[in-house]
Amino acid sequence: MSTLRNIILLISLVVFLFSHAEQANHKERNIAIQGKVIDNASRLGIKDTIHVEAISIDSTLLAQADCNVFYNKYPDETSIFNPFRLIVTTPDNKIILKLSHPDYKTAYIPVSLDKPALDLGDIPIRKLTRFEKTHNLQEVTVTASIVQFVNKGDTVSFNADAFNLDQGSMLDALIEQLPGAEINEQGQIHVNGQFIDKLMLNGKDFFKDNQLVLMRNLPAYAVKNIKIYEEASTVSKVLGKNAQDGAKKDPLVMDLILKKSYKASWIANAEAGAGSNHRYRGRAFATGYSSAVRLGAYAFLNNINETRNPGRSGTWTPTSSRKGITSTKEGGIDYQLSSKDSKFDFNGSAITSYRHQDDNSRASTENFLTTGSQYSRNWTDIVKRDLKLSTNHTIELKPTIGSNYGSKLNLSLSYQDNKADISEATANFKTNPGNPTDLKEQLTAGFPEDLDIINKYLHSSRSKSKDLLFNWDFNTTFKINSQHGLSILGNGNFNKGNFRDNDNSLLQTISSPATITKRENPKEYHSYQYWLGMRFVWKPDYRWTISPSYGFCHW
């Protein structure tokens, strides 16, 4: 019994000592905890307030604080830091720190309370992607009104469905309804007096040598939005907008955003017509999309002197119409290849156009003089033929947000072959010669005195010209760090051509022999030039940008 009693006393003593040790271990303590929150990608501070909570293992809130924004010296993003300090009162040896911000993934950091004061140093948190963000919306009331346009920062976005158009209208009709928009005869667009440098389709170039292709052939019903903004250059995308060369302004673009149902499909339309005296008109257009490829083609021909659609803007007058008969034949293709991540883009187009103008005029005049009437006849025949070929191609390694590198190369080539033949015959008579069908041939062959001719003037000219032009430019920009960057730039062109003009004239009167004049004016030319250089960009803080450059050129 004594042995059993001793064992029970020993066990009671151990339990008593253990319970006192546990009570000592669970005594509440005040622990000071501090640290700094940073972005895990940039390793810099965050320009906003971050909420910090200390939570026990059983999710009890122990303490909380806001991690405010401080600057080391200047209000620059490289000197931001977000410190926090908490006093946690708890008997536990472990707690959890909860770091929350609307734009960052909520972080849970386990902390061991093994010291009375803890410095956790830099604590990185990850920024949410746009797909991870959630937005809690308040209750809204939807009405049936449609807003024509909204301003989003520097971008003006027009809702195409807010404009009333005739059925079958093309893009030009939609653009002309935009507030302050105008389209001139050459297809140039002005909005509130500002010139639109580029017309784009879903953020990409499309027949950039001839934007009339889009305006005349893209159905207005396929467009969802029209955005107007300044397109950032490669330098601006990599180094920031304030790093752009002050002498070069970012181009103002009009970007056409297609409706979702037309972004991965084909759009095609065509029309044809014919009339009396062998008049005709035809047009066809097609473009197709996939996730990485876009193809487009068009053709246009007519012999009704059409160069644009008259009457819609109210600026067309009969005097602006071409004289004679002008036949136009034009066609082109456009392509675009993009990588799946949209970082690489290869696009280009090729356009061919041929125009034939035939202008014939006849004039019969009677001049009433004191000595009697004098009669004159005039024949003018003009034939012009213009051929133009153009192609351009762009290769671009697109910088995205946070990229340290971007590059773009543009190549373009154009060729023109123009010919013109002009013949003119004028004669004055004492008596009315009438209008015999062979009168011009008689004047050309000789001096028909039996028609009481006073004088005659014959003139003919023939001109030919050819021109070849090649252009190139490139821009490669590197971001060294948050304050420094480097751009390597270059551009150049090569031009070669010739011009030949033959001019013959004959003047003869009844009392003098014929005076014949012949002139020939041949001319050949060629030129080239190029420029290469580099720019170093230094941004000591958000207020200043220092950008020395060096380059050389030759021509």
Coordinates of C-alpha atoms in Angstrom, one line a residue:
M1 CA 0.0 0.0 0.0
S2 CA 2.8 2.4 0.8
T3 CA 4.3 1.8 -2.6
L4 CA 1.0 2.5 -4.3
R5 CA 0.6 5.7 -2.2
N6 CA 4.0 6.9 -3.2
I7 CA 3.2 6.4 -6.9
I8 CA -0.1 8.4 -6.6
L9 CA 1.7 11.2 -4.8
L10 CA 4.4 11.3 -7.5
I11 CA 1.9 11.5 -10.3
S12 CA 0.0 14.3 -8.5
L13 CA 3.2 16.2 -8.1
V14 CA 4.0 15.9 -11.8
V15 CA 0.5 17.1 -12.9
F16 CA 0.7 20.0 -10.5
L17 CA 4.1 21.1 -11.9
F18 CA 3.0 20.7 -15.5
S19 CA -0.2 22.8 -15.0
H20 CA 1.8 25.6 -13.4
A21 CA 4.3 25.5 -16.4
E22 CA 1.4 25.7 -18.8
Q23 CA -0.1 28.7 -17.0
A24 CA 3.3 30.4 -17.1
N25 CA 3.6 29.7 -20.9
H26 CA 0.1 31.1 -21.6
K27 CA 0.6 34.4 -19.8
E28 CA -0.3 37.3 -22.1
R29 CA 2.6 39.3 -23.5
N30 CA 2.9 42.5 -25.5
I31 CA 4.8 41.9 -28.8
A32 CA 5.9 44.8 -31.1
I33 CA 5.8 43.8 -34.8
Q34 CA 6.9 46.0 -37.7
G35 CA 7.7 45.6 -41.4
K36 CA 7.4 47.1 -44.9
V37 CA 5.0 46.0 -47.7
I38 CA 6.4 46.0 -51.3
D39 CA 5.2 44.9 -54.8
N40 CA 6.6 41.4 -55.5
A41 CA 7.3 42.3 -59.2
S42 CA 8.9 45.7 -59.0
R43 CA 10.3 45.2 -55.4
L44 CA 9.2 48.8 -54.9
G45 CA 6.7 50.4 -52.5
I46 CA 3.0 50.7 -53.3
K47 CA 1.4 54.1 -53.8
D48 CA -1.6 53.4 -51.7
T49 CA -2.7 52.5 -48.2
I50 CA -2.6 48.8 -47.2
H51 CA -4.6 47.3 -44.3
V52 CA -2.7 45.0 -41.9
E53 CA -4.5 42.7 -39.3
A54 CA -3.0 40.5 -36.7
I55 CA -5.1 37.3 -36.3
S56 CA -4.8 34.5 -33.8
I57 CA -4.8 30.8 -34.9
D58 CA -8.5 30.6 -34.1
S59 CA -9.2 33.7 -36.3
T60 CA -9.6 36.2 -33.5
L61 CA -8.6 39.7 -34.4
L62 CA -5.8 40.9 -32.1
A63 CA -4.7 44.2 -33.7
Q64 CA -5.0 46.1 -36.9
A65 CA -3.4 49.1 -38.6
D66 CA -3.2 50.9 -42.0
C67 CA 0.1 50.8 -43.8
N68 CA 0.4 54.4 -45.1
V69 CA 2.5 55.8 -47.9
F70 CA 5.8 57.6 -47.1
Y71 CA 8.6 59.0 -49.3
N72 CA 12.3 58.8 -48.6
K73 CA 13.1 62.2 -50.2
Y74 CA 11.2 63.0 -53.4
P75 CA 7.6 62.0 -54.4
D76 CA 9.0 59.5 -56.9
E77 CA 7.9 55.9 -57.3
T78 CA 11.4 54.6 -56.6
S79 CA 11.4 56.2 -53.1
I80 CA 8.0 55.0 -51.8
F81 CA 7.8 52.7 -48.8
N82 CA 4.9 51.4 -46.8
P83 CA 5.9 50.7 -43.1
F84 CA 3.6 49.3 -40.4
R85 CA 3.8 48.8 -36.6
L86 CA 1.5 46.7 -34.4
I87 CA 1.4 46.0 -30.7
V88 CA -0.1 42.5 -30.3
T89 CA -1.2 41.3 -26.8
T90 CA -1.6 37.5 -26.8
P91 CA -0.4 34.5 -24.9
D92 CA 0.1 32.5 -28.1
N93 CA 3.4 31.8 -29.6
K94 CA 2.2 32.0 -33.2
I95 CA -0.1 34.4 -35.0
I96 CA -1.1 35.3 -38.7
L97 CA -0.6 38.7 -40.4
K98 CA -3.3 39.5 -43.0
L99 CA -2.3 42.1 -45.6
S100 CA -5.2 43.3 -47.9
H101 CA -5.5 45.8 -50.7
P102 CA -8.2 46.0 -53.5
D103 CA -5.6 45.7 -56.3
Y104 CA -3.4 43.0 -54.6
K105 CA -3.9 39.4 -53.6
T106 CA -4.6 39.1 -49.9
A107 CA -1.6 37.7 -48.2
Y108 CA -1.5 35.6 -45.0
I109 CA 1.9 35.6 -43.2
P110 CA 2.6 33.2 -40.3
V111 CA 4.6 34.9 -37.6
S112 CA 6.4 33.2 -34.6
L113 CA 6.4 35.3 -31.5
D114 CA 9.8 34.3 -30.2
K115 CA 11.0 37.8 -29.4
P116 CA 9.4 40.8 -27.6
A117 CA 10.1 42.9 -30.8
L118 CA 10.0 41.6 -34.3
D119 CA 11.1 43.3 -37.6
L120 CA 9.8 41.3 -40.5
G121 CA 11.6 43.4 -43.2
D122 CA 10.2 43.6 -46.7
I123 CA 7.0 41.6 -47.2
P124 CA 6.1 41.2 -51.0
I125 CA 2.5 40.9 -52.2
R126 CA 1.3 40.1 -55.7
K127 CA -0.8 42.4 -57.8
L128 CA -4.1 40.9 -59.1
T129 CA -4.6 40.4 -62.8
R130 CA -7.6 42.0 -64.4
F131 CA -9.3 38.6 -64.5
E132 CA -8.9 38.1 -60.7
K133 CA -10.3 41.5 -59.7
T134 CA -13.9 41.5 -58.4
H135 CA -16.2 44.4 -58.3
N136 CA -19.2 44.8 -56.1
L137 CA -21.8 46.9 -57.9
Q138 CA -24.5 48.8 -56.2
E139 CA -28.1 48.5 -57.4
V140 CA -28.5 50.2 -60.8
T141 CA -31.5 51.2 -62.9
V142 CA -31.2 50.5 -66.7
T143 CA -33.0 52.9 -69.1
A144 CA -33.4 52.7 -72.8
S145 CA -31.2 55.7 -73.7
I146 CA -27.9 55.3 -75.6
V147 CA -25.0 57.6 -74.9
Q148 CA -23.2 58.7 -78.1
F149 CA -19.7 59.1 -76.6
V150 CA -17.8 59.0 -73.4
N151 CA -14.4 60.3 -72.4
K152 CA -12.0 57.7 -70.8
G153 CA -8.8 59.6 -69.9
D154 CA -7.3 60.8 -73.1
T155 CA -9.6 58.6 -75.3
V156 CA -12.9 59.6 -76.8
S157 CA -15.1 56.5 -77.4
F158 CA -18.2 56.8 -79.7
N159 CA -21.0 54.2 -79.6
A160 CA -21.8 53.3 -83.2
D161 CA -25.3 52.1 -82.4
A162 CA -26.2 55.6 -81.2
F163 CA -26.2 57.0 -84.7
N164 CA -29.1 56.6 -87.2
L165 CA -27.9 55.5 -90.6
D166 CA -29.5 54.3 -93.8
Q167 CA -29.6 50.6 -94.3
G168 CA -26.5 49.4 -96.1
S169 CA -24.4 52.5 -95.1
M170 CA -20.6 52.1 -95.2
L171 CA -18.1 53.4 -92.7
D172 CA -17.8 56.9 -94.2
A173 CA -21.4 57.6 -93.5
L174 CA -20.9 56.7 -89.9
I175 CA -17.7 58.8 -89.5
E176 CA -19.4 61.9 -91.0
Q177 CA -22.1 61.7 -88.3
L178 CA -19.6 61.9 -85.5
P179 CA -19.7 65.3 -83.8
G180 CA -17.1 67.7 -85.4
A181 CA -16.0 65.1 -88.0
E182 CA -15.3 65.9 -91.6
I183 CA -14.0 63.9 -94.6
N184 CA -12.4 65.7 -97.6
E185 CA -12.2 64.4 -101.2
Q186 CA -8.8 62.7 -100.6
G187 CA -10.3 60.7 -97.7
Q188 CA -8.5 62.8 -95.0
I189 CA -10.4 63.0 -91.7
H190 CA -10.6 65.9 -89.3
V191 CA -12.3 65.9 -85.9
N192 CA -12.9 69.2 -84.3
G193 CA -10.2 70.7 -86.5
Q194 CA -7.6 68.0 -85.6
F195 CA -6.2 65.9 -88.4
I196 CA -6.5 62.1 -87.9
D197 CA -3.1 60.6 -88.8
K198 CA -4.2 57.0 -89.0
L199 CA -7.3 55.0 -89.5
M200 CA -7.0 51.6 -87.7
L201 CA -9.1 48.4 -87.4
N202 CA -9.1 46.8 -83.9
G203 CA -5.9 48.6 -83.0
K204 CA -4.1 47.4 -86.2
D205 CA -3.1 49.1 -89.4
F206 CA -5.4 48.2 -92.4
F207 CA -4.5 49.4 -95.9
K208 CA -2.7 52.4 -94.3
D209 CA -1.7 53.6 -97.8
N210 CA -5.3 54.2 -98.7
Q211 CA -7.8 54.6 -95.8
L212 CA -10.6 55.2 -98.3
V213 CA -10.7 51.4 -98.6
L214 CA -12.1 51.0 -95.1
M215 CA -14.4 54.0 -95.4
R216 CA -16.0 52.8 -98.7
N217 CA -16.1 49.1 -98.0
L218 CA -16.6 48.3 -94.3
P219 CA -20.3 48.1 -93.4
A220 CA -21.2 50.5 -90.6
Y221 CA -23.3 47.8 -88.9
A222 CA -20.2 45.8 -88.1
V223 CA -18.6 48.6 -86.0
K224 CA -19.2 48.7 -82.2
N225 CA -17.1 51.6 -81.1
I226 CA -14.9 54.3 -82.7
K227 CA -12.1 55.5 -80.5
I228 CA -9.9 58.6 -81.0
Y229 CA -6.7 58.8 -79.1
E230 CA -2.9 59.4 -79.4
E231 CA -1.1 56.2 -80.3
A232 CA 1.9 55.8 -78.0
S233 CA 5.2 55.3 -79.8
T234 CA 7.7 52.5 -78.9
V235 CA 9.7 55.0 -76.8
S236 CA 6.6 56.0 -74.9
K237 CA 5.5 52.4 -74.2
V238 CA 8.8 51.4 -72.8
L239 CA 10.1 54.5 -71.1
G240 CA 6.9 56.4 -70.4
K241 CA 5.1 59.2 -72.2
N242 CA 7.4 62.0 -70.9
A243 CA 10.4 60.2 -72.5
Q244 CA 9.0 60.9 -76.0
D245 CA 11.0 63.3 -78.2
G246 CA 9.3 66.7 -77.8
A247 CA 9.7 67.4 -81.5
K248 CA 7.8 64.3 -82.4
K249 CA 4.1 64.2 -81.4
D250 CA 2.4 60.9 -81.0
P251 CA 0.0 60.3 -84.0
L252 CA -3.7 60.9 -83.5
V253 CA -5.6 57.8 -84.6
M254 CA -9.2 56.7 -85.1
D255 CA -9.5 53.1 -84.1
L256 CA -12.5 51.1 -85.3
I257 CA -13.6 48.3 -82.9
L258 CA -15.7 45.6 -84.5
K259 CA -18.5 43.9 -82.8
K260 CA -17.6 40.6 -81.2
S261 CA -19.5 38.5 -83.8
Y262 CA -17.3 40.0 -86.6
K263 CA -13.9 39.5 -84.9
A264 CA -13.6 35.9 -85.8
S265 CA -15.4 35.6 -89.1
W266 CA -15.5 36.9 -92.7
I267 CA -17.1 40.1 -93.9
A268 CA -17.7 40.4 -97.7
N269 CA -19.8 42.6 -99.9
A270 CA -20.0 43.5 -103.6
E271 CA -22.0 45.6 -106.0
A272 CA -22.1 46.0 -109.8
G273 CA -23.9 48.2 -112.3
A274 CA -24.0 49.0 -116.0
G275 CA -25.6 51.7 -118.1
S276 CA -25.8 53.1 -121.6
N277 CA -22.8 54.1 -123.7
H278 CA -20.8 51.2 -122.2
R279 CA -20.7 52.8 -118.7
Y280 CA -20.0 50.4 -115.8
R281 CA -19.2 50.3 -112.1
G282 CA -18.1 47.5 -109.8
R283 CA -16.8 47.0 -106.3
A284 CA -15.9 44.0 -104.1
F285 CA -14.5 43.7 -100.6
A286 CA -13.7 40.9 -98.2
T287 CA -11.8 40.6 -94.9
G288 CA -11.5 37.7 -92.5
Y289 CA -10.2 37.2 -89.0
S290 CA -8.9 34.5 -86.8
S291 CA -7.1 34.7 -83.4
A292 CA -3.7 35.3 -85.1
V293 CA -4.3 36.0 -88.8
R294 CA -6.2 38.7 -90.7
L295 CA -6.6 38.9 -94.5
G296 CA -8.3 41.6 -96.5
A297 CA -8.8 42.3 -100.2
Y298 CA -10.7 44.7 -102.4
A299 CA -11.2 45.6 -106.0
F300 CA -12.8 48.7 -107.6
L301 CA -13.4 49.7 -111.2
N302 CA -15.6 52.2 -113.1
N303 CA -15.6 54.5 -116.1
I304 CA -18.0 57.1 -114.7
N305 CA -15.4 59.5 -113.4
E306 CA -16.0 58.4 -109.8
T307 CA -13.3 59.2 -107.3
R308 CA -15.6 59.6 -104.2
N309 CA -19.3 59.7 -103.3
P310 CA -20.6 63.2 -104.0
G311 CA -23.4 65.0 -102.2
R312 CA -23.2 63.5 -98.6
S313 CA -21.1 66.2 -97.1
G314 CA -22.6 69.1 -99.1
T315 CA -19.2 70.2 -100.5
W316 CA -19.5 68.6 -104.0
T317 CA -20.1 70.8 -107.0
P318 CA -20.2 70.0 -110.7
T319 CA -17.0 72.0 -111.3
S320 CA -15.1 69.5 -109.2
S321 CA -16.1 66.7 -111.5
R322 CA -13.4 65.4 -113.9
K323 CA -13.8 66.4 -117.6
G324 CA -14.0 63.7 -120.3
I325 CA -14.1 60.0 -119.4
T326 CA -12.0 58.7 -116.6
S327 CA -11.7 54.9 -116.2
T328 CA -10.3 53.6 -112.8
K329 CA -9.2 50.2 -111.9
E330 CA -7.8 49.5 -108.4
G331 CA -7.2 46.6 -106.2
G332 CA -5.2 45.5 -103.2
I333 CA -4.5 43.0 -100.4
D334 CA -3.7 43.4 -96.7
Y335 CA -2.4 40.9 -94.2
Q336 CA -1.5 40.7 -90.5
L337 CA 0.2 37.9 -88.5
S338 CA 0.3 38.1 -84.7
S339 CA 1.7 35.9 -82.0
K340 CA -0.7 34.4 -79.4
D341 CA 0.6 36.7 -76.7
S342 CA 0.3 39.7 -79.1
K343 CA 3.9 40.7 -78.5
F344 CA 5.0 40.1 -82.1
D345 CA 3.2 41.6 -85.1
F346 CA 3.9 41.4 -88.8
N347 CA 1.5 43.3 -91.2
G348 CA 1.5 44.9 -94.6
S349 CA -0.4 45.7 -97.7
A350 CA 0.0 46.1 -101.5
I351 CA -2.2 48.3 -103.8
T352 CA -2.3 48.7 -107.5
S353 CA -4.2 51.4 -109.3
Y354 CA -4.5 52.4 -113.0
R355 CA -6.4 55.4 -114.3
H356 CA -7.1 56.3 -117.9
Q357 CA -8.4 59.8 -118.7
D358 CA -9.7 60.6 -122.2
D359 CA -10.8 64.2 -122.7
N360 CA -11.9 65.5 -126.2
S361 CA -13.3 69.0 -126.8
R362 CA -14.5 70.9 -129.9
A363 CA -15.2 74.6 -130.1
S364 CA -16.8 76.7 -132.9
T365 CA -16.6 80.5 -132.4
E366 CA -17.8 83.5 -134.3
N367 CA -16.3 86.9 -133.5
F368 CA -18.3 90.0 -134.6
L369 CA -15.9 92.7 -135.9
T370 CA -16.6 96.0 -137.6
T371 CA -15.0 94.7 -140.8
G372 CA -17.2 91.6 -140.7
S373 CA -17.4 88.3 -138.7
Q374 CA -14.4 86.1 -138.2
Y375 CA -14.7 82.4 -137.5
S376 CA -12.5 80.0 -135.6
R377 CA -12.4 76.3 -134.9
N378 CA -10.6 74.5 -132.1
W379 CA -9.9 70.8 -131.4
T380 CA -8.3 69.6 -128.2
D381 CA -7.6 65.9 -127.4
I382 CA -6.0 64.8 -124.1
V383 CA -5.1 61.3 -123.1
K384 CA -3.5 60.5 -119.7
R385 CA -2.5 57.1 -118.3
D386 CA -1.4 56.8 -114.7
L387 CA -0.1 53.5 -113.1
K388 CA 0.7 53.3 -109.4
L389 CA 2.0 50.4 -107.3
S390 CA 2.6 50.7 -103.6
T391 CA 3.4 48.3 -100.8
N392 CA 4.4 48.7 -97.1
H393 CA 5.3 46.2 -94.4
T394 CA 5.8 46.6 -90.6
I395 CA 7.6 44.2 -88.2
E396 CA 7.0 45.0 -84.6
L397 CA 8.1 43.5 -81.3
K398 CA 5.4 45.2 -79.2
P399 CA 6.2 46.4 -75.7
T400 CA 3.6 45.6 -73.1
I401 CA 3.1 47.2 -69.7
G402 CA 6.3 46.8 -67.7
S403 CA 8.4 45.7 -70.7
N404 CA 12.0 46.6 -70.9
Y405 CA 12.3 46.3 -74.7
G406 CA 10.5 47.3 -77.9
S407 CA 11.3 47.5 -81.5
K408 CA 9.6 48.5 -84.8
L409 CA 10.7 48.4 -88.5
N410 CA 8.7 50.0 -91.3
L411 CA 9.5 49.4 -95.0
S412 CA 7.6 51.0 -97.9
L413 CA 8.0 51.0 -101.7
S414 CA 6.1 52.9 -104.4
Y415 CA 6.4 53.1 -108.2
Q416 CA 4.6 55.4 -110.6
D417 CA 4.5 55.4 -114.4
N418 CA 2.6 58.4 -115.9
K419 CA 2.0 59.2 -119.6
A420 CA 0.2 62.1 -121.2
D421 CA -0.5 62.9 -124.9
I422 CA -2.0 66.3 -125.8
S423 CA -2.8 67.5 -129.3
E424 CA -4.4 70.8 -130.2
A425 CA -5.4 72.4 -133.5
T426 CA -6.8 76.0 -133.9
A427 CA -7.7 77.9 -137.1
N428 CA -9.2 81.3 -138.0
F429 CA -11.3 81.9 -141.1
K430 CA -12.7 84.9 -143.0
T431 CA -15.8 82.9 -144.0
N432 CA -17.8 80.2 -142.2
P433 CA -16.1 76.9 -143.0
G434 CA -19.0 74.9 -141.6
N435 CA -18.2 71.7 -139.8
P436 CA -17.0 69.1 -142.3
T437 CA -15.8 65.9 -140.7
D438 CA -12.3 66.1 -142.3
L439 CA -11.7 69.7 -141.5
K440 CA -9.1 68.9 -138.8
E441 CA -7.3 66.5 -141.2
Q442 CA -7.1 69.2 -143.8
L443 CA -5.6 71.7 -141.4
T444 CA -3.1 69.1 -140.2
A445 CA -2.1 68.1 -143.7
G446 CA -1.7 71.6 -145.2
F447 CA -3.0 75.1 -145.6
P448 CA -6.4 75.0 -147.3
E449 CA -6.6 78.5 -148.8
D450 CA -9.9 77.6 -150.5
L451 CA -11.5 77.9 -147.1
D452 CA -10.5 81.5 -146.7
I453 CA -8.1 80.6 -143.8
I454 CA -6.3 83.4 -142.0
N455 CA -4.0 81.4 -139.8
K456 CA -3.6 78.0 -138.1
Y457 CA -1.8 76.8 -135.0
L458 CA -1.0 73.1 -134.4
H459 CA 0.5 71.9 -131.1
S460 CA 1.3 68.4 -129.7
S461 CA 3.1 67.3 -126.6
R462 CA 4.0 64.0 -125.1
S463 CA 5.3 63.5 -121.6
K464 CA 6.5 60.4 -119.8
S465 CA 7.6 60.1 -116.2
K466 CA 8.7 57.2 -113.9
D467 CA 9.4 57.4 -110.2
L468 CA 10.6 54.8 -107.7
L469 CA 10.7 55.6 -104.0
F470 CA 11.8 53.4 -101.1
N471 CA 11.5 54.4 -97.4
W472 CA 12.6 52.8 -94.2
D473 CA 12.7 53.6 -90.5
F474 CA 13.3 51.7 -87.3
N475 CA 13.2 52.3 -83.6
T476 CA 14.6 50.1 -80.9
T477 CA 14.2 51.1 -77.3
F478 CA 15.7 49.5 -74.1
K479 CA 14.8 50.3 -70.5
I480 CA 17.9 50.0 -68.4
N481 CA 16.2 50.7 -65.1
S482 CA 13.4 52.9 -63.7
Q483 CA 15.4 56.0 -64.4
H484 CA 17.4 55.3 -67.5
G485 CA 16.7 54.2 -71.1
L486 CA 18.3 54.1 -74.5
S487 CA 16.8 54.4 -78.0
I488 CA 18.5 53.5 -81.3
L489 CA 16.8 55.2 -84.3
G490 CA 17.2 55.4 -88.0
N491 CA 15.4 56.4 -91.2
G492 CA 16.2 56.9 -94.8
N493 CA 15.0 56.8 -98.4
F494 CA 16.0 56.2 -102.0
N495 CA 14.4 58.0 -104.9
K496 CA 15.1 57.4 -108.7
G497 CA 13.2 58.6 -111.7
N498 CA 13.1 60.2 -115.1
F499 CA 11.0 62.6 -117.0
R500 CA 10.8 63.3 -120.8
D501 CA 8.7 66.0 -122.5
N502 CA 8.5 66.4 -126.2
D503 CA 6.8 69.6 -127.4
N504 CA 6.1 70.4 -131.1
S505 CA 4.2 73.4 -132.5
L506 CA 3.5 75.0 -135.9
L507 CA 2.2 78.5 -136.6
Q508 CA 1.3 79.6 -140.1
T509 CA -0.5 82.6 -141.6
I510 CA -1.7 83.4 -145.1
S511 CA 1.1 86.0 -145.6
S512 CA 4.1 84.1 -144.1
P513 CA 5.6 80.6 -144.2
A514 CA 5.1 78.2 -141.3
T515 CA 7.1 78.6 -138.1
I516 CA 8.0 75.3 -136.6
T517 CA 9.2 74.9 -133.0
K518 CA 10.5 71.6 -131.5
R519 CA 11.6 71.2 -127.9
E520 CA 12.7 68.2 -125.9
N521 CA 13.3 68.2 -122.2
P522 CA 14.7 64.9 -120.9
K523 CA 15.6 64.7 -117.2
E524 CA 16.9 61.9 -114.9
Y525 CA 17.3 62.1 -111.2
H526 CA 18.2 60.0 -108.2
S527 CA 18.8 60.7 -104.6
Y528 CA 19.2 59.0 -101.3
Q529 CA 19.6 59.9 -97.7
Y530 CA 19.8 58.2 -94.3
W531 CA 20.0 59.2 -90.6
L532 CA 21.2 57.1 -87.7
G533 CA 21.3 58.1 -84.1
M534 CA 20.6 57.3 -80.5
R535 CA 18.9 59.0 -77.5
F536 CA 19.7 58.5 -73.9
V537 CA 16.9 59.1 -71.5
W538 CA 17.4 60.0 -67.8
K539 CA 14.5 60.7 -65.5
P540 CA 16.1 61.9 -62.1
D541 CA 12.5 62.2 -60.7
Y542 CA 9.0 62.4 -61.9
R543 CA 9.3 66.1 -62.7
W544 CA 12.3 66.0 -65.0
T545 CA 13.4 64.2 -68.1
I546 CA 16.9 64.7 -69.6
S547 CA 17.4 63.3 -73.1
P548 CA 20.7 63.9 -74.9
S549 CA 21.0 62.5 -78.4
Y550 CA 23.6 62.0 -81.1
G551 CA 23.1 61.2 -84.7
F552 CA 24.6 61.6 -88.2
C553 CA 23.1 61.8 -91.6
H554 CA 24.2 61.5 -95.2
W555 CA 22.6 62.5 -98.5

